[in-house]
Structure formats: structure tokens, C-alpha cells
Amino acid sequence: MRSMASSYASTAIFLTLALLIVHMEAKAIDEMSPSFYATSCPKLFPTVKPIVESAIKKEARMGASLLRLFYHDCFVNGCDASLLLDDAPNFIGEKNIPPNKNSTRGYEVIDEIKSAVEKMCPGIVSCADIIAIVARDSVSILGGPSWDVQLGRRDARATNAIVTNVSIPLPKANLKELVLRFRGIALKRRDLVALVGAHTLGEAQCHSFRERIYNESNMNKELAQKRRLKCPRSKGSGDANLAPIDAQTPIVFDNSYYKNLVQNKGLLHSDQQLFSGGKTDPIVRTYSEDQETFFNDFASAMIKMGSVNPLIGPAGEIRLNCRRINPII
């Protein structure tokens, strides 16, 4: 009974937060704009994109890592660059809190972009907006859609370790949990399926899919056998070994991820949950057959997620260094 009560309480909290976020999102859309820096920093976009292109050219996996920063930032108190803050005396950041520890990466690329932007437009462009632009550029560079990024966010002066632990969806999540987490930031079921399509890029660590490849019956047997070669059954052995989430085209943003799900080739438990006899099955099948629809829905969902509870107007600050809050003068 206690577990059931706890479950009901968690659901109520997420739904309350969702209602608040819907109101804030509507306000944010009114105050944010793709042309926010058109006058104050007109060369922002052509400054950011070449650095992203260079980083991906050096390491193709980096595109997925940069995109992931946007997700992990937005799921915790909104898209406010709190994820980028380093730990400091009397200050606990989000980087070393599960599920970010030894997982999120690409911070040095954000640092390089921020430095270049500061030289050109000092004190103007927020780190939160840089993350949003970088996410869009990473997707388009790797063959995916582009969209007009809503801009005008400001940077947080605080982090939230507790929310980090409970808000970001985990690889072991079931469909109900995924829907609840996304609903918690006012995103609908179709948004969920579209946004998880980002798993068409990147790699996952063995510890995040070990249970699936050894114990789940709805896993393609040939793929499971292949993944076991570099992911031993024993916990603590090869935990950080990597495997592509989309084995077909891991460095191309396309709809292969959904084609894999239809064939029970989802690498993570949470991936295959999207096509496991539930209400999201028809959406997965549509995306597997129609890449244009997936691209359109993904772009729309990214704009919606980017409008989740941003700091706007006088709130927050424009950080000079994305890793630390500005000193109070």
C-alpha cells in the first residue's frame, strides 16, 4: 500500500508540474524568438556551426553527445544551462549526479563555442541558448532536419541534484514511466516517441543494456548475441564498453531507429518499450515507414522541449563562463 501511495504521489507531482510548465511555456513562446540576437549578435549562427562541424568531424559520436546535453538540461528545471555548472565548494552541480555522471559529455565543445561568442558579443548570448543552437546544428549536420530555434533564454544561478535524479528517463524505464517523465515537462506521447528518435545517433554503455541482451525475450536473438561479445554477463566486467544504439546508421540522423524497433532490435529496454504492444506502437510504425513525418514531428517536439520553463526577462543571468555562475559584484 505504501508503494502504491508513493506511486500516486509521484504521479500527482508530475501532473502538477506539467500544468505549471504549460502555462510557463506559453509565456516563454511569447517572449522568445529565433531573431532574438539578430541585432545584438548578428553573426551568432555562423560562429557556432563551424565549431560544431569541426567537433563532429574529429569524432562522429560527438553529434549525439551534444544533442544529449540539450535533453538532460531541459529535463531538470527547464532549459537553463544548469547542467553545465561545475561542482564547487558549497555548490553541487548536476554533472556528477546519476544519470549524468560518466555519461554526458561534450562540455569542452560548449566551452569553445562560448569563448568564440564572448569575443564577438561579450555578455550577450546565454549558455542555455548555445546548447539549443548546438543541438539543432548537430542534428542537421548529421543528415536530420533543421528548425528555427527559439532564443532568449537566460542561465540559471543554481542546480537541482534531486530533480536530476528523478526527472531524466533511465534506460531501464518502462513505457508508463517514460510517458510520466515526458508528461512531467508537458510533452505528449507523440512528442516522446519523436524525441527518443534521437537514439538514431550515438552509443550506449554495456551496463545500460546488459539486462536486455541476456534476459529479455523480445530482443532480436542475432543482435543480442552480437552485443554479448563486448558486453559480458557479469556486472563490473566491461561496464563502459560501447555499442551503437542504432546498429544500421549510428552516425546518420534518419528513421532507422524505428525500423529497428519494429524488428525487436531496440538496444535499450526503454527503446523497445516504444514498440511492445502499447499505445505508442502505431507512432513507431508510422515513423519507420515515413522519415519525413518523423523529421517534422522531431523538429516540432524539439521546439516544444526548448520552451520548457526557460528563464526569461530579468530572471537568471548571462554567464560569462558556462561552467560557473557570475560573481556577485
XYZ file of C-alpha atoms in Angstrom:
329
model
C 0.000 0.000 0.000
C 2.853 2.341 0.827
C 4.387 1.709 -2.633
C 1.041 2.405 -4.312
C 0.590 5.615 -2.320
C 4.097 6.682 -3.283
C 3.312 5.987 -6.941
C 0.127 8.057 -6.771
C 2.009 10.879 -5.074
C 4.722 10.879 -7.760
C 2.097 10.930 -10.498
C 0.303 13.857 -8.845
C 3.563 15.798 -8.545
C 4.453 15.255 -12.212
C 0.949 16.265 -13.346
C 1.021 19.419 -11.209
C 4.406 20.331 -12.629
C 3.119 19.707 -16.139
C 0.236 22.143 -15.658
C 2.613 24.807 -14.355
C 5.014 24.221 -17.241
C 2.253 24.515 -19.851
C 1.493 27.996 -18.507
C 5.188 28.950 -18.430
C 5.749 27.504 -21.902
C 3.001 29.684 -23.361
C 4.557 32.755 -21.756
C 8.019 31.749 -22.975
C 6.847 31.350 -26.569
C 5.530 34.919 -26.439
C 8.877 36.311 -25.211
C 11.342 34.143 -27.146
C 12.194 34.447 -30.828
C 14.565 32.930 -33.426
C 15.706 36.506 -34.170
C 16.411 37.407 -30.535
C 20.108 38.109 -31.291
C 19.626 39.479 -34.817
C 20.818 42.932 -33.751
C 22.882 42.254 -30.617
C 24.897 39.335 -32.060
C 24.141 39.001 -35.795
C 26.959 36.532 -36.530
C 25.961 34.094 -33.795
C 24.815 31.213 -36.020
C 27.778 31.310 -38.446
C 30.093 31.368 -35.415
C 28.549 28.336 -33.725
C 28.042 25.937 -36.616
C 31.664 25.614 -37.865
C 32.817 24.689 -34.358
C 30.119 22.005 -34.142
C 31.091 20.720 -37.606
C 34.748 20.540 -36.587
C 33.942 18.657 -33.379
C 31.825 16.104 -35.246
C 34.482 15.714 -37.922
C 37.011 14.847 -35.207
C 34.618 12.390 -33.570
C 31.314 11.478 -35.223
C 29.846 10.367 -31.881
C 30.125 13.946 -30.612
C 26.995 14.977 -32.501
C 24.904 12.630 -30.384
C 26.651 13.795 -27.211
C 25.952 17.456 -27.913
C 22.310 16.721 -28.709
C 22.001 14.771 -25.463
C 23.192 17.761 -23.417
C 20.063 19.629 -24.506
C 17.783 16.816 -23.308
C 19.492 16.423 -19.961
C 19.464 20.165 -19.405
C 15.805 20.696 -20.304
C 14.500 17.798 -18.184
C 15.812 19.398 -14.980
C 14.025 22.663 -14.146
C 13.856 23.619 -17.817
C 16.437 24.637 -20.428
C 18.626 26.877 -18.284
C 22.185 25.527 -18.718
C 22.258 24.340 -15.091
C 23.783 21.104 -16.409
C 26.952 22.946 -17.433
C 27.849 24.190 -13.957
C 30.863 22.521 -12.336
C 30.917 21.404 -8.716
C 32.480 23.980 -6.404
C 32.940 24.488 -2.659
C 29.430 24.689 -1.160
C 27.938 24.082 -4.601
C 26.794 20.738 -6.032
C 26.361 20.664 -9.803
C 24.396 18.197 -11.923
C 27.286 16.708 -13.913
C 28.224 14.134 -11.295
C 24.692 13.122 -10.386
C 23.214 9.981 -11.979
C 22.261 9.733 -14.796
C 24.838 12.342 -15.916
C 27.957 11.006 -14.185
C 30.330 9.263 -16.610
C 27.648 9.687 -19.240
C 27.081 13.230 -20.511
C 29.968 14.698 -22.468
C 30.823 17.430 -24.960
C 31.290 20.185 -22.389
C 34.595 21.251 -23.942
C 32.858 21.945 -27.255
C 30.361 24.210 -25.491
C 33.313 25.964 -23.801
C 34.962 26.584 -27.178
C 31.766 27.988 -28.655
C 31.097 30.203 -25.641
C 34.632 31.591 -25.817
C 34.248 32.437 -29.511
C 30.853 34.039 -28.958
C 32.094 36.076 -25.978
C 34.926 37.531 -28.050
C 32.417 38.653 -30.654
C 29.429 39.597 -28.453
C 30.546 39.859 -24.808
C 27.876 39.293 -22.196
C 25.058 38.889 -24.715
C 24.381 35.218 -25.526
C 23.344 32.764 -22.818
C 24.842 29.307 -22.401
C 21.283 27.926 -22.445
C 20.731 29.331 -25.939
C 24.097 27.987 -27.096
C 23.082 24.448 -26.048
C 19.825 24.808 -28.008
C 21.587 26.030 -31.160
C 24.239 23.308 -30.906
C 21.543 20.615 -30.632
C 19.875 21.845 -33.825
C 23.171 22.100 -35.702
C 24.292 18.620 -34.609
C 21.103 17.077 -35.995
C 21.207 18.934 -39.314
C 24.942 18.281 -39.845
C 24.318 14.542 -39.471
C 21.512 14.482 -42.025
C 18.478 15.330 -39.942
C 16.000 18.207 -40.048
C 16.659 21.825 -39.161
C 14.334 24.232 -37.381
C 14.162 27.800 -36.137
C 15.483 27.752 -32.570
C 13.544 29.922 -30.164
C 16.060 32.143 -28.359
C 16.088 34.486 -25.383
C 16.776 32.077 -22.504
C 18.925 33.130 -19.588
C 21.226 30.982 -17.451
C 20.423 29.538 -14.034
C 22.381 30.512 -10.959
C 21.556 27.234 -9.232
C 21.327 23.489 -9.874
C 18.991 20.784 -8.597
C 20.592 17.436 -7.841
C 17.368 15.920 -6.502
C 15.355 16.728 -9.632
C 18.225 15.441 -11.787
C 17.872 12.039 -10.115
C 14.122 11.750 -10.614
C 13.372 13.601 -13.862
C 15.653 12.199 -16.559
C 14.319 8.940 -18.092
C 16.516 5.898 -17.478
C 17.458 3.082 -19.915
C 15.504 0.597 -17.780
C 12.273 2.651 -17.812
C 9.047 1.043 -18.946
C 6.527 2.789 -21.193
C 4.409 4.057 -18.307
C 7.475 5.628 -16.682
C 8.567 7.212 -19.963
C 5.146 8.737 -20.545
C 5.105 10.071 -16.979
C 8.578 11.639 -17.226
C 7.770 13.356 -20.507
C 4.356 14.438 -19.252
C 6.208 15.993 -16.329
C 7.617 18.576 -18.741
C 4.333 18.950 -20.636
C 5.268 16.714 -23.568
C 2.706 14.350 -25.059
C 3.032 10.726 -26.119
C 3.823 11.614 -29.736
C 6.484 14.081 -28.564
C 8.016 11.275 -26.503
C 8.267 8.877 -29.446
C 9.676 11.573 -31.745
C 12.258 12.836 -29.250
C 13.538 9.383 -28.311
C 14.282 9.051 -32.028
C 17.483 10.927 -31.196
C 18.734 7.417 -30.384
C 19.273 7.009 -34.103
C 22.621 8.575 -33.149
C 25.226 7.641 -30.597
C 26.280 4.752 -28.416
C 25.311 3.222 -25.090
C 27.437 1.678 -22.352
C 27.217 -2.054 -21.646
C 25.807 -1.594 -18.139
C 22.763 0.174 -19.615
C 21.747 -2.715 -21.895
C 23.237 -5.821 -20.223
C 19.930 -6.912 -18.698
C 18.198 -6.628 -22.061
C 20.639 -8.657 -24.149
C 20.818 -11.513 -21.626
C 17.345 -11.705 -20.112
C 14.664 -10.182 -22.350
C 12.693 -12.398 -24.700
C 11.651 -9.646 -27.127
C 15.240 -8.943 -28.191
C 16.369 -9.987 -31.671
C 18.491 -13.072 -30.944
C 21.157 -12.357 -33.556
C 21.683 -8.805 -32.315
C 21.703 -9.938 -28.686
C 24.396 -12.488 -29.446
C 26.479 -9.888 -31.242
C 26.243 -7.410 -28.362
C 27.211 -10.078 -25.821
C 30.646 -10.345 -27.458
C 31.651 -6.993 -25.947
C 29.282 -6.901 -23.001
C 29.956 -9.738 -20.531
C 27.119 -11.016 -18.356
C 28.939 -10.283 -15.099
C 28.300 -6.893 -13.561
C 31.526 -4.896 -13.280
C 33.070 -6.527 -16.343
C 33.132 -4.297 -19.424
C 30.516 -1.960 -17.970
C 31.711 1.021 -20.024
C 32.101 -0.857 -23.324
C 30.173 0.922 -26.058
C 27.723 -0.276 -28.696
C 25.751 1.772 -31.251
C 22.120 2.270 -30.268
C 21.194 2.183 -33.953
C 23.335 -0.574 -35.446
C 22.378 0.358 -39.011
C 23.358 4.036 -39.313
C 24.776 5.211 -35.961
C 26.249 8.459 -37.298
C 23.367 9.423 -39.584
C 20.197 11.049 -38.326
C 17.431 9.071 -40.037
C 14.488 6.805 -39.202
C 16.481 3.545 -38.926
C 15.977 3.587 -35.165
C 12.250 2.956 -35.647
C 12.859 0.271 -38.274
C 14.993 -1.462 -35.664
C 12.245 -1.297 -33.035
C 9.743 -2.943 -35.375
C 12.236 -5.837 -35.678
C 12.827 -6.057 -31.894
C 16.293 -4.585 -32.329
C 15.987 -1.830 -29.741
C 19.222 -1.878 -27.729
C 17.882 -0.364 -24.523
C 14.894 -1.687 -22.606
C 13.349 1.793 -22.765
C 13.797 1.834 -26.562
C 11.896 -1.380 -27.183
C 9.154 -0.281 -24.802
C 8.023 2.124 -27.516
C 7.100 -0.891 -29.673
C 5.904 -3.586 -27.306
C 2.154 -3.807 -27.764
C 1.344 -0.406 -26.234
C -0.249 2.824 -27.393
C 2.980 4.077 -28.979
C 3.238 1.163 -31.445
C 1.323 2.947 -34.255
C 3.532 6.041 -33.954
C 6.699 3.940 -34.156
C 5.386 2.136 -37.220
C 4.493 5.435 -38.908
C 7.987 6.817 -38.327
C 9.582 3.575 -39.535
C 7.751 3.953 -42.842
C 7.763 7.754 -43.234
C 11.006 9.586 -42.448
C 9.572 12.984 -43.418
C 6.818 12.688 -40.804
C 9.409 11.737 -38.198
C 11.600 14.704 -39.141
C 8.676 17.135 -38.947
C 7.490 15.788 -35.596
C 11.023 15.726 -34.189
C 11.614 19.369 -35.095
C 8.286 20.405 -33.561
C 8.980 18.421 -30.391
C 12.458 19.953 -30.039
C 10.924 23.423 -30.171
C 8.388 22.410 -27.524
C 11.045 20.907 -25.265
C 13.193 24.003 -25.737
C 10.333 26.131 -24.417
C 10.043 24.182 -21.174
C 10.313 26.546 -18.224
C 13.141 28.763 -19.567
C 14.478 31.697 -17.593
C 13.444 34.811 -19.485
C 13.235 38.543 -18.917
C 15.083 39.632 -15.749
C 15.430 36.096 -14.336
C 18.790 34.340 -14.195
C 21.904 35.764 -15.821
C 24.084 35.645 -18.914
C 27.043 33.575 -17.748
C 30.487 34.684 -18.926
C 31.797 31.166 -18.372
C 29.295 28.334 -18.796
C 30.929 26.294 -16.033
C 30.360 28.761 -13.204
C 27.922 31.434 -12.126
C 28.980 35.033 -12.447
C 30.494 36.563 -9.291
C 28.235 39.000 -7.493
C 29.833 42.436 -7.700
